[in-house]
Coordinates of C-alpha atoms and ligand atoms in Angstrom, one line a residue:
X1 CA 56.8 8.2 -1.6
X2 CA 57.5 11.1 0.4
X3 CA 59.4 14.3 -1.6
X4 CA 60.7 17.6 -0.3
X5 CA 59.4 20.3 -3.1
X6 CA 60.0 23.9 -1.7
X7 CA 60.1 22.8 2.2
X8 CA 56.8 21.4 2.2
X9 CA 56.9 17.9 3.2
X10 CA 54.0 16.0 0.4
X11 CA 53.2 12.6 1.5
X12 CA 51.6 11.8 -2.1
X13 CA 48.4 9.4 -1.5
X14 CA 48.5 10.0 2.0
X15 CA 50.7 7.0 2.4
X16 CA 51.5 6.5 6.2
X17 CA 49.5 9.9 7.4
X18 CA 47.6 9.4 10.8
X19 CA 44.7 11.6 10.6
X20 CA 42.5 10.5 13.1
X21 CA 42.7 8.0 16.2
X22 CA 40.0 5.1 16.0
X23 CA 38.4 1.9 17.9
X24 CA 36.6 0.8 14.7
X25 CA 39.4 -1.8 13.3
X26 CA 42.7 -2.1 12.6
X27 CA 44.7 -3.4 10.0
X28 CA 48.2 -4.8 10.7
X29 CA 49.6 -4.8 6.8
X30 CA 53.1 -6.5 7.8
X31 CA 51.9 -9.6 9.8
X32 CA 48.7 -9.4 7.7
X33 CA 46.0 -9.3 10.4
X34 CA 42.8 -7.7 10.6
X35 CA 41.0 -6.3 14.0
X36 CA 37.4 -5.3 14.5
X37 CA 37.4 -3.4 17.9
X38 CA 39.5 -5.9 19.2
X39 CA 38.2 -9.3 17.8
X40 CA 40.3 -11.1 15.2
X41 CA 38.7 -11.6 11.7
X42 CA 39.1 -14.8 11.7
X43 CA 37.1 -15.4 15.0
X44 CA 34.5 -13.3 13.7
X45 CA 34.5 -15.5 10.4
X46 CA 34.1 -18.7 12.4
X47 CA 31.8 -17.8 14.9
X48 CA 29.9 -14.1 14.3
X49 CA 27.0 -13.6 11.6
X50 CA 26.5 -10.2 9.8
X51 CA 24.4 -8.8 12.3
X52 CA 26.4 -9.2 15.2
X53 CA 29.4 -7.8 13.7
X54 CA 27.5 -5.0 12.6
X55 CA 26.0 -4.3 15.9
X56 CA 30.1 -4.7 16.8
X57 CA 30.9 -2.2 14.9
X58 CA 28.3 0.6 15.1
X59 CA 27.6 0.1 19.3
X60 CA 31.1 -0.3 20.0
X61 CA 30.6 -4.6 21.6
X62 CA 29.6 -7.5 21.1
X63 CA 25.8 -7.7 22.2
X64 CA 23.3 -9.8 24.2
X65 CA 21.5 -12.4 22.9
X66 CA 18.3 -10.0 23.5
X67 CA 20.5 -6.9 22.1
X68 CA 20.7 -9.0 19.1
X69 CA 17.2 -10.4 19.0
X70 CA 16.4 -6.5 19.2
X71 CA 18.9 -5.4 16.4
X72 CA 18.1 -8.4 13.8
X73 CA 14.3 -7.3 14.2
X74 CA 15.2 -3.6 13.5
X75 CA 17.1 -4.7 10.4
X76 CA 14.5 -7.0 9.2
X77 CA 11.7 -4.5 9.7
X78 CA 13.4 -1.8 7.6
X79 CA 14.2 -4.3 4.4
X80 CA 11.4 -3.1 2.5
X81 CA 12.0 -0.1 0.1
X82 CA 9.3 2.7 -0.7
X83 CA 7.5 2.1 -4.3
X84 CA 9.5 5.3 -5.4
X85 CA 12.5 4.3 -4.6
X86 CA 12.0 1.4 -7.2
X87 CA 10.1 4.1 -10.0
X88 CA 13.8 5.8 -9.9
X89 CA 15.9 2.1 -9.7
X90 CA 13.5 1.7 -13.0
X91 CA 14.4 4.8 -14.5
X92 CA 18.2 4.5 -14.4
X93 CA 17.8 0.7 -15.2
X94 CA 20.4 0.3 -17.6
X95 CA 23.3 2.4 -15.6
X96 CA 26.2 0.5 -13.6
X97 CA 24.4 -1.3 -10.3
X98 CA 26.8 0.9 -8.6
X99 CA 25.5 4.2 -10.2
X100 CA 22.0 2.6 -9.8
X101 CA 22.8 1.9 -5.9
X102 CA 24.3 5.2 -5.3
X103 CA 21.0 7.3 -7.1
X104 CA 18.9 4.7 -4.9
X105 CA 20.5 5.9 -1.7
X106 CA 20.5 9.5 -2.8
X107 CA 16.9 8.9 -3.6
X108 CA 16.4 7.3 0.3
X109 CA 17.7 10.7 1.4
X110 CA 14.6 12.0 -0.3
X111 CA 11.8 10.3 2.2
X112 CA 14.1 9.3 5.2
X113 CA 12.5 11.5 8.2
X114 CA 15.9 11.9 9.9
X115 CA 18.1 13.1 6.4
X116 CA 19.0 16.5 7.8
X117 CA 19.7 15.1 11.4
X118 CA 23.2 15.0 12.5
X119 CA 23.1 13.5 15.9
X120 CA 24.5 10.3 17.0
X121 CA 21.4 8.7 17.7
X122 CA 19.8 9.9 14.1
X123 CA 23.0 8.5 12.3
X124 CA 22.2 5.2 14.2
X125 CA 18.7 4.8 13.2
X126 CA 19.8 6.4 9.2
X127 CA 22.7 3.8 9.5
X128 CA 20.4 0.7 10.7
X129 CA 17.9 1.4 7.7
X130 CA 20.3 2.1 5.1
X131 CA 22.4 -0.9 5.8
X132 CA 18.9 -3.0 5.5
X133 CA 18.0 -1.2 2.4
X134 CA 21.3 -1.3 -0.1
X135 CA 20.6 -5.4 -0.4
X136 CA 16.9 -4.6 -1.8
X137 CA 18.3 -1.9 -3.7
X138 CA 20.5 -4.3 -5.8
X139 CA 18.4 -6.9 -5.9
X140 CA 15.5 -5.0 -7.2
X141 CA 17.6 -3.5 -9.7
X142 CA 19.2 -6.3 -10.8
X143 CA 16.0 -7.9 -11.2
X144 CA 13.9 -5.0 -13.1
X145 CA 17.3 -4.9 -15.4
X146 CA 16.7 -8.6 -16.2
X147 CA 12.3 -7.9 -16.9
X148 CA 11.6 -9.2 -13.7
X149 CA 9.2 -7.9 -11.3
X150 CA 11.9 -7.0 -7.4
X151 CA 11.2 -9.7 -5.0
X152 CA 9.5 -8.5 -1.3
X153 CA 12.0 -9.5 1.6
X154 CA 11.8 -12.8 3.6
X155 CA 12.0 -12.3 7.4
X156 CA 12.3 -15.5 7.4
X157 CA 15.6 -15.2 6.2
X158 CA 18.9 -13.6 7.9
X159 CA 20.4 -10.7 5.8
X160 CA 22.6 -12.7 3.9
X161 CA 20.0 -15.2 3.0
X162 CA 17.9 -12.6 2.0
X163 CA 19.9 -10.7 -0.3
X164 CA 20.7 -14.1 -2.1
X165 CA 16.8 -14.6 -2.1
X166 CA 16.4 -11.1 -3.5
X167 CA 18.7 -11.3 -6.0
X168 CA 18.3 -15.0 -7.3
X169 CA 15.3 -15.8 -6.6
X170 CA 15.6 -18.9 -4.6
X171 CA 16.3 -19.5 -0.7
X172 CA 20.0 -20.8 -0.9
X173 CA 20.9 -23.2 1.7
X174 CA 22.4 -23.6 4.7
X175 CA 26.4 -23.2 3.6
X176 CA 25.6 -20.6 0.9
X177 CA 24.0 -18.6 3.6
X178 CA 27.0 -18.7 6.0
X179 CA 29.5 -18.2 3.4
X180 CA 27.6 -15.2 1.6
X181 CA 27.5 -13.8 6.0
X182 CA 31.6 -14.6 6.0
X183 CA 32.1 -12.7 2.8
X184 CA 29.7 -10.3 4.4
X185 CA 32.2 -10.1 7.5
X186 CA 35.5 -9.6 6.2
X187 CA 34.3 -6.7 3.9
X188 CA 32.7 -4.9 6.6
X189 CA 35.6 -2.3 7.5
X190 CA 39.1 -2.0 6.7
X191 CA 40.8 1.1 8.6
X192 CA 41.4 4.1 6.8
X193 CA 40.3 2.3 3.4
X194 CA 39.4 5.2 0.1
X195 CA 35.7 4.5 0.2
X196 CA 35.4 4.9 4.1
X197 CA 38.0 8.0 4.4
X198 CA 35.7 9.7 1.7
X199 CA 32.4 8.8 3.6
X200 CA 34.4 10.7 6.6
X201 CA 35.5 13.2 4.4
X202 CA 32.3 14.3 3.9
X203 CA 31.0 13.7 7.6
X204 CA 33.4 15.9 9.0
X205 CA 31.4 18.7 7.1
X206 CA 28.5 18.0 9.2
X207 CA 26.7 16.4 5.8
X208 CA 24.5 13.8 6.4
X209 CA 24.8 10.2 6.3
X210 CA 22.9 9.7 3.7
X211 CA 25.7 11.8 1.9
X212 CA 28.8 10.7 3.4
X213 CA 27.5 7.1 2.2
X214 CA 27.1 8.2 -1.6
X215 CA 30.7 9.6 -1.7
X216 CA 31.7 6.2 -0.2
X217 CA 30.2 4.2 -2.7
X218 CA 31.3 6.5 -5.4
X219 CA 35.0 6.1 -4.3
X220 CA 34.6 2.2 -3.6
X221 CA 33.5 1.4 -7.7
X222 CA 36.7 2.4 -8.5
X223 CA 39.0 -0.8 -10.0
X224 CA 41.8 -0.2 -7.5
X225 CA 39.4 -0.7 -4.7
X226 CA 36.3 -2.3 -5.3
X227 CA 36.2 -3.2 -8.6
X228 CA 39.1 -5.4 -8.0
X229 CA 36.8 -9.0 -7.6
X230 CA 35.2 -8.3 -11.1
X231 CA 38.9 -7.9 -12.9
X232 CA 40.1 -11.5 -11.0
X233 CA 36.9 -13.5 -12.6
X234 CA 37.5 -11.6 -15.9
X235 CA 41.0 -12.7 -16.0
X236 CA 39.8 -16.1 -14.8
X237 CA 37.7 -16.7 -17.8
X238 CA 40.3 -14.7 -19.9
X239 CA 42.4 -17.7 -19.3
X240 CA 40.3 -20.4 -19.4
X241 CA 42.1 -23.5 -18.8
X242 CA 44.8 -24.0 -16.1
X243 CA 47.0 -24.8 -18.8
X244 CA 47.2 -21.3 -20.0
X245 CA 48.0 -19.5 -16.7
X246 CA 51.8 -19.2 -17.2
X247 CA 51.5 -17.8 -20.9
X248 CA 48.8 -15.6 -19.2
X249 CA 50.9 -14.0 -16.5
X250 CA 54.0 -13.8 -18.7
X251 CA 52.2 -11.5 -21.1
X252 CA 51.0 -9.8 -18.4
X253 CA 54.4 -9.1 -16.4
X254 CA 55.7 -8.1 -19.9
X255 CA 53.6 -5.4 -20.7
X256 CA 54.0 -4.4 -16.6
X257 CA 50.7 -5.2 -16.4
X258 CA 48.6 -5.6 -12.6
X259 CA 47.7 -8.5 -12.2
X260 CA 44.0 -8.2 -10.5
X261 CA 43.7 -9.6 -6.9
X262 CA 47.3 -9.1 -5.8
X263 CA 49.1 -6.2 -4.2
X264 CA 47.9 -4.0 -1.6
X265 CA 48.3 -0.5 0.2
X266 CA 48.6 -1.8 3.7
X267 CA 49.3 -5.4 3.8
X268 CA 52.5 -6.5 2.8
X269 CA 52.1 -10.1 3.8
X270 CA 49.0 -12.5 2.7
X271 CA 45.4 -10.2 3.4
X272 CA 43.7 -12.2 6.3
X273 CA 40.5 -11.9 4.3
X274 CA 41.4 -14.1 1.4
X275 CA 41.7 -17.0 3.8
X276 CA 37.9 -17.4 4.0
X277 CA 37.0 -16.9 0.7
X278 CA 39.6 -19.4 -0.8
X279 CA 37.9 -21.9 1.7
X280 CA 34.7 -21.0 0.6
X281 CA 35.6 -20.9 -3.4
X282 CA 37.6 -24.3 -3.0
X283 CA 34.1 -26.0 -1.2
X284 CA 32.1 -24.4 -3.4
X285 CA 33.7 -25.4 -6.5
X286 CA 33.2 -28.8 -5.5
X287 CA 29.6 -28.9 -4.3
X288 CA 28.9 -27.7 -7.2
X289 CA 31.0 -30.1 -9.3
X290 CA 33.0 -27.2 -11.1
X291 CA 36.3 -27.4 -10.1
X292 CA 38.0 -25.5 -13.1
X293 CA 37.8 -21.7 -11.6
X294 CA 39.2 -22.6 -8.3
X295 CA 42.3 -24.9 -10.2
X296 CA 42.8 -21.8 -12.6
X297 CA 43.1 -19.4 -9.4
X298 CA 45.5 -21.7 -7.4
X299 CA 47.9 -22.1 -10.3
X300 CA 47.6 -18.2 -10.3
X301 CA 48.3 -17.9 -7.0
X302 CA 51.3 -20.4 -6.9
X303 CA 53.2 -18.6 -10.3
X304 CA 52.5 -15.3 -7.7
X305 CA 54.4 -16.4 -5.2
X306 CA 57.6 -14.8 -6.2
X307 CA 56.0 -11.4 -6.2
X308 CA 55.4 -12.0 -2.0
X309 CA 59.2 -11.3 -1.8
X310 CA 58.1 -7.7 -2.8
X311 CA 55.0 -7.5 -0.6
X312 CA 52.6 -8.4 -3.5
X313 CA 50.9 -10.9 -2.3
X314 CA 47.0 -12.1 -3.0
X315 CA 44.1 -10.0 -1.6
X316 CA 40.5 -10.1 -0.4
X317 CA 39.0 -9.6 -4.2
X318 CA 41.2 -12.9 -6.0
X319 CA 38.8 -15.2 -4.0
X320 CA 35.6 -13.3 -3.7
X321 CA 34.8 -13.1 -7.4
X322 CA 35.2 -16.8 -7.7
X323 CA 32.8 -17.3 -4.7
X324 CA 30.3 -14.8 -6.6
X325 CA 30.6 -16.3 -10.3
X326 CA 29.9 -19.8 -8.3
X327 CA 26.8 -18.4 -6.9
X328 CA 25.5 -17.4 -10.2
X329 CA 25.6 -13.5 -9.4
X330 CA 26.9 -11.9 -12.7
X331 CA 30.9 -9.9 -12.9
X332 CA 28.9 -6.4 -12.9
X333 CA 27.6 -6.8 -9.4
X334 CA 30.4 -7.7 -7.3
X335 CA 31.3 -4.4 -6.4
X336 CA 27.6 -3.9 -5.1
X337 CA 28.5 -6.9 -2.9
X338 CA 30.7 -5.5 -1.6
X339 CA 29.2 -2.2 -1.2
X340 CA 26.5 -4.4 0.7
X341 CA 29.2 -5.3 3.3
X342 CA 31.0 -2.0 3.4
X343 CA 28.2 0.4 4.1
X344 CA 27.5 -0.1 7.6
X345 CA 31.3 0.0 7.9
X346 CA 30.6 3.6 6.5
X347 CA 27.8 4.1 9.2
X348 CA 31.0 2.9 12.2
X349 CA 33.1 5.6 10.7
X350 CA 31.0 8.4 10.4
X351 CA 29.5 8.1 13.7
X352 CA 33.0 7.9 15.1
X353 CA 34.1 10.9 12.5
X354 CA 30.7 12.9 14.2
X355 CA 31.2 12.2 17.5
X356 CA 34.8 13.6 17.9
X357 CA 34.5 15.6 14.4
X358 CA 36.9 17.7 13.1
X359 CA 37.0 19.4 9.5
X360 CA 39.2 16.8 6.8
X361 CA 40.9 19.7 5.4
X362 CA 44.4 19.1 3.8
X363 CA 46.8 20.9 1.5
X364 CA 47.7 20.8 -1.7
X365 CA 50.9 22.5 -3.0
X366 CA 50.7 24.7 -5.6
X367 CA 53.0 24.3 -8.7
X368 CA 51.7 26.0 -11.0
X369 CA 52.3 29.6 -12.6
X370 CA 51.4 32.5 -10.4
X371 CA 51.9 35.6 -12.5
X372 CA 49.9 35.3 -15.9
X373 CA 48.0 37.9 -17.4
X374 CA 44.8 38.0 -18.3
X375 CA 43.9 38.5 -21.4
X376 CA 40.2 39.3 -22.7
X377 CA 38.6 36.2 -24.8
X378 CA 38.5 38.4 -27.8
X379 CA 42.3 39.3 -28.0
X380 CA 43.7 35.9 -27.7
X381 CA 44.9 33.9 -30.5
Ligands
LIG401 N1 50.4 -6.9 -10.0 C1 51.7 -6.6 -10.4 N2 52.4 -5.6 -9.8 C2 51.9 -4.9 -8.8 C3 50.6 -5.2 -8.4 C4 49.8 -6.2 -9.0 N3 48.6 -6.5 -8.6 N4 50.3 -4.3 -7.3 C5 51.4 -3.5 -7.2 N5 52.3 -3.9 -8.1 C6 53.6 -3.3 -8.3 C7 53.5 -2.0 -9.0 O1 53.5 -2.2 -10.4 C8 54.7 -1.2 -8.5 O2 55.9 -1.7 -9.2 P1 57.0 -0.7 -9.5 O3 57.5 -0.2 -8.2 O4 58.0 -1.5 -10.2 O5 56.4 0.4 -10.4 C9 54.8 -1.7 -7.0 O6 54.1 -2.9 -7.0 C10 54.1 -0.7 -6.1 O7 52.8 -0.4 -6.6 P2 51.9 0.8 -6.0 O8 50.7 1.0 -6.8 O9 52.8 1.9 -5.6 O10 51.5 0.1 -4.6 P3 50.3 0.3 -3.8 O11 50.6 -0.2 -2.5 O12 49.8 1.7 -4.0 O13 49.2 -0.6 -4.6 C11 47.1 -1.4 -5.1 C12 48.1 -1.0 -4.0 C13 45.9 -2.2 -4.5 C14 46.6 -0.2 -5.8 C15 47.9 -2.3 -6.1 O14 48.5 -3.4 -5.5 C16 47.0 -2.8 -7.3 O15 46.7 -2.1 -8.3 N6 46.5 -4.1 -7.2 C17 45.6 -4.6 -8.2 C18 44.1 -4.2 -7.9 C19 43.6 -4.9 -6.7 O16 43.6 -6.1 -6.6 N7 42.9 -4.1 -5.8 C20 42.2 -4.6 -4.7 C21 42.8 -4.2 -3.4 S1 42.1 -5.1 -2.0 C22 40.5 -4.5 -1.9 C23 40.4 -3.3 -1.0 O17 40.7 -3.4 0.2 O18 40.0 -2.2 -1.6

């Protein structure tokens, strides 16, 4: 990875650059664990909901029951988005949800009375609404997309439960709830991921939130980062019977294809993530009676094996997209899911990146030519 052009060291990617220190979470890519300001994923997976672990991550521990009570309340009470807001989700209707998602946040920018403000305490109460807001945001599109009128929020309902209502149309129960909260959980933050790096990126130019949020979600629609979940389900349904699966990955490894859901630029060993989701997919299928997906996956998974040798080994996205296609949430919004986990990971980072800020300003080597002429538009051929 690293090459020596002309003295200059170039680390290309950024592969195994420290730029910054951080208390946010850690992820440990040869054993394969993941830490949230000390607290083990899986813990928080078992035991957390959304809204603690986001009040973990943005207030730095774990809160009080009436820290909580306090926190849930705030979220609830900013669910609700402003009639504009869904006039310009209408007008962009037929865009990507992620396109739609990042114009509806730009569009938030437009009426949120603290835009401009920089200060931790701003970011806080930019990052509380935002975070309650990018759930309505796809739902209501996904809904006007479809001819349907957005649904209000429930405050009966916890923020997972919600979005599901939001988007569906029905109050899942109990276990869909807590799942859709676990998947919530283990997307929430992931170190010095693309998404969250470019969100600090443009933090550490003193933009706004608002701002550093949009070049997050721009950078985490990407198919080598987000978009991964959506590939997994498409090559799921690609090779429709478990049957097929080693024909599938043959032609695949031929033509030195990626295989979707596999392979990672930290972990080395199985991603902690994918645990949960597995679980979820495997209880899921059968709940539902539709067994097929998760018996395609595993057979997947097993002819993968070899490739762990190599530090190829399944990620958080090969199970999540068979959780969301069981839930009945169509391929082109998993990456909004996702986005509905990851932004208040976004808000932990840029309030860190603001609070300790320095300008993100690295160097590119120049290769090219440096002693052209130039010549007028008129006299060249
Ligand atoms: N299938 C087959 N081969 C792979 C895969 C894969 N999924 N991933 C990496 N490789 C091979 C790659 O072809 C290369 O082989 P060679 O050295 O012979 O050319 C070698 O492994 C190293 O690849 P790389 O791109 O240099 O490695 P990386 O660490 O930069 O790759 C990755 C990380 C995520 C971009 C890559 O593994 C990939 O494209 N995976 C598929 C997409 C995916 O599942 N993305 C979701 C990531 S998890 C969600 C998130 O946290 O964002």
């Amino acid at each position: 990875m690293t090459q020596q052009i002309d003295q200059v060291e170039l680390k290309r990617g950024l592969r195994d650059v420290y730029f910054e220190t951080t208390e946010s979470s850690n992820v440990i890519g040869d054993v394969g664990r993941l830490i949230y300001r000390g607290y083990d994923i899986h813990d928080l997976a078992e035991h957390s909901s959304f809204e603690e672990t986001v009040f973990l991550m943005v207030q730095g521990h774990l809160p009080t029951r009436s820290e909580l009570d306090l926190f849930e309340t705030s979220l609830r009470e900013a669910r609700a988005i402003r009639p504009e807001i869904v006039d310009v989700i209408r007008s962009v209707k037929d865009a990507h949800p992620m396109d739609v998602l990042r114009t509806g946040i730009s569009a938030l920018a437009a009426f949120d009375p603290d835009t401009e403000e920089v200060s931790h305490e701003a970011t806080l109460r930019k990052g509380i609404r935002i975070t309650a807001q990018v759930p309505t945001i796809v739902a209501a599109h996904h809904r006007i997309r479809n001819g349907l009128d957005p649904l209000p929020p429930d405050p009966s309902l916890d923020h997972a439960g919600n979005f599901l209502y939001m988007l569906l149309g029905e109050k899942p129960d109990e276990d869909t709830t807590r799942l859709m909260g676990k998947d919530l959980i283990v997307h929430l933050d992931h170190g010095s991921n693309a998404s969250s790096f470019a969100a600090r990126v443009a933090a550490s130019t003193l933009a706004d939130l608002h701002g550093a949020i949009v070049a997050g979600i721009a950078t985490l629609k990407g198919p080598l980062h987000g978009g991964a979940a959506e590939g997994v389900m498409k090559m799921a349904l690609e090779i429709g019977d478990v049957a097929n699966v080693e024909a599938y990955l043959d032609a695949k490894h031929e033509k030195h294809e990626r295989i979707m859901g596999f392979g990672h630029a930290v972990y080395r060993a199985e991603d902690p993530r994918a645990r949960h989701l597995r679980e979820g997919s495997r209880l899921l299928a059968e709940k539902q009676g539709q067994p097929k997906w998760f018996q395609i996956l595993s057979k997947v998974e097993e002819e993968m094996r070899p490739f762990a040798e190599r530090g190829i080994c399944v990620n958080v996205d090969f199970w999540s997209g068979s959780v969301y296609y069981l839930l009945g949430i169509p391929e082109d919004l998993f990456i909004s899911i996702f986005a509905v986990a990851r932004v208040p990971g976004y808000v932990a980072q840029v309030l860190e990146q603001q609070d300790n800020n320095m300008l993100i300003r690295p160097q590119l080597q120049y290769v090219g030519p440096t002693d052209m002429t130039y010549v007028p538009i008129g006299e060249r051929g």
